[in-house]
Coordinates of C-alpha atoms in Angstrom, one line a residue:
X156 CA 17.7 -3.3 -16.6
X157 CA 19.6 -4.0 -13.5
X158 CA 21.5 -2.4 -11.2
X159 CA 22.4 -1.7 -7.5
X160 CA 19.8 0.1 -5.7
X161 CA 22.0 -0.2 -2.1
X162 CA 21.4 2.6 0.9
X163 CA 22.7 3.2 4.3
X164 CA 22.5 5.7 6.7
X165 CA 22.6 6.7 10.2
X166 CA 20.0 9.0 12.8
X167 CA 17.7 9.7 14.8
X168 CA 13.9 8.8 14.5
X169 CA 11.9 11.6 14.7
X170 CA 8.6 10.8 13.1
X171 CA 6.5 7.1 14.0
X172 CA 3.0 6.8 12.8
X173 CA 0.8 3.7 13.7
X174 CA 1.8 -0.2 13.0
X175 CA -0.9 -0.9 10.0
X176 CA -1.3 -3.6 8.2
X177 CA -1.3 -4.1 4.5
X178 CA -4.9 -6.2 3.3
X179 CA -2.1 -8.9 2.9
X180 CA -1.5 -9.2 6.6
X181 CA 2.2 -7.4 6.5
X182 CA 2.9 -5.6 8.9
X183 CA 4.2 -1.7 7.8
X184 CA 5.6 1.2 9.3
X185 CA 5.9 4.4 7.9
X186 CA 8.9 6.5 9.8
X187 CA 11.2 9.6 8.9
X188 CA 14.8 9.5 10.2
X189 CA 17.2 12.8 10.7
X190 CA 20.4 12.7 9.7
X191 CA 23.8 15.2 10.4
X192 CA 27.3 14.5 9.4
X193 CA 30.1 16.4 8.1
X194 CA 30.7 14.7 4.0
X195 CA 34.4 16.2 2.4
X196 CA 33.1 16.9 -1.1
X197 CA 35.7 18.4 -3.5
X198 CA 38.3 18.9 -1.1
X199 CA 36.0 20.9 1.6
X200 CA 33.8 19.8 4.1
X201 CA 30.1 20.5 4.1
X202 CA 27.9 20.2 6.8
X203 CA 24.8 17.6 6.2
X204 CA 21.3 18.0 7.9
X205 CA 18.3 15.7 6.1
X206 CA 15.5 14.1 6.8
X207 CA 14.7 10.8 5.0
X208 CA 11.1 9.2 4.7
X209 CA 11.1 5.5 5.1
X210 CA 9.1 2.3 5.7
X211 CA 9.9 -1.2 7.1
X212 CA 7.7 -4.3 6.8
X213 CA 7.0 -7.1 9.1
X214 CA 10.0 -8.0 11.6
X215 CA 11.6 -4.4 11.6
X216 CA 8.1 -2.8 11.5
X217 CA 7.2 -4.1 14.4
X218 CA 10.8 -3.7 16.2
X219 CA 11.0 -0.2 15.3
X220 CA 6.8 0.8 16.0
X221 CA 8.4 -0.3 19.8
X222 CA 10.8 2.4 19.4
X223 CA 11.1 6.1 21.6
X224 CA 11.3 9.1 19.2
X225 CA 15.2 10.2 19.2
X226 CA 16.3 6.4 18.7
X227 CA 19.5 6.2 17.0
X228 CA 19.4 4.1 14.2
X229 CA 21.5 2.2 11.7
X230 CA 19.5 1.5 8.8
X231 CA 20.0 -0.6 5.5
X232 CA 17.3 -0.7 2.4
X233 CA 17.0 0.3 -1.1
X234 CA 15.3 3.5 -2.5
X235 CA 12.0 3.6 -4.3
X236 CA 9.0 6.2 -5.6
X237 CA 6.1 6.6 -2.6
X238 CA 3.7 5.4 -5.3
X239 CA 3.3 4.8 -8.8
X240 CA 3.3 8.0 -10.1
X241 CA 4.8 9.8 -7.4
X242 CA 9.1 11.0 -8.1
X243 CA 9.3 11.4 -4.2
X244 CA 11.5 8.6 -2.3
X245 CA 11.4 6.5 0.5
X246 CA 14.2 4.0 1.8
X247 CA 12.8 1.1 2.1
X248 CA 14.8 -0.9 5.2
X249 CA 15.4 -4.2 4.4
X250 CA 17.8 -4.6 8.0
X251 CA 18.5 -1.7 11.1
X252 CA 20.0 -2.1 14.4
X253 CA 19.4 0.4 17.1
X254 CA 23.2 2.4 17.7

């Protein structure tokens, strides 16, 4: 089955653990983003606070482990389970810039 699995969004970094290392040798970074916007949804607007759980591998990883806490970001990735029998998501970034 395929489909698009596409996901952007925009915050501030408010969480970095450590730079690890899969037993592959990738790099990984395990980071949660905050989020605010105002979204129009049925003709009124609605004020949006979240906090999203991601991860980025080898270049980004790296790039983003440099990072201060209250970076803004840009980020770009997909979404997927934490684990194989886990229903909670993490955005996977595939791309970022700093904003």
């Amino acid at each position: 089955m395929a489909g698009t699995n596409q996901f952007a969004i925009a915050g501030s970094i408010t969480a970095l653990d450590t730079l690890r290392h899969t037993p592959a040798g990738i790099a990984l970074l395990d980071f949660r983003v905050a989020h605010e916007s105002e979204q129009v949804e049925a003709g009124t607007k609605r004020q949006v606070r979240l906090e999203v759980a991601c991860v980025a591998t080898e270049r980004e990883a790296r790039l983003l482990a440099a990072a201060p806490l209250g970076a803004k970001v840009q980020l770009e990735g997909f979404l997927a389970p934490r684990g194989r029998s886990s229903r909670q998501l993490v955005l996977h970034v595939t791309s970022f810039e700093f904003v």
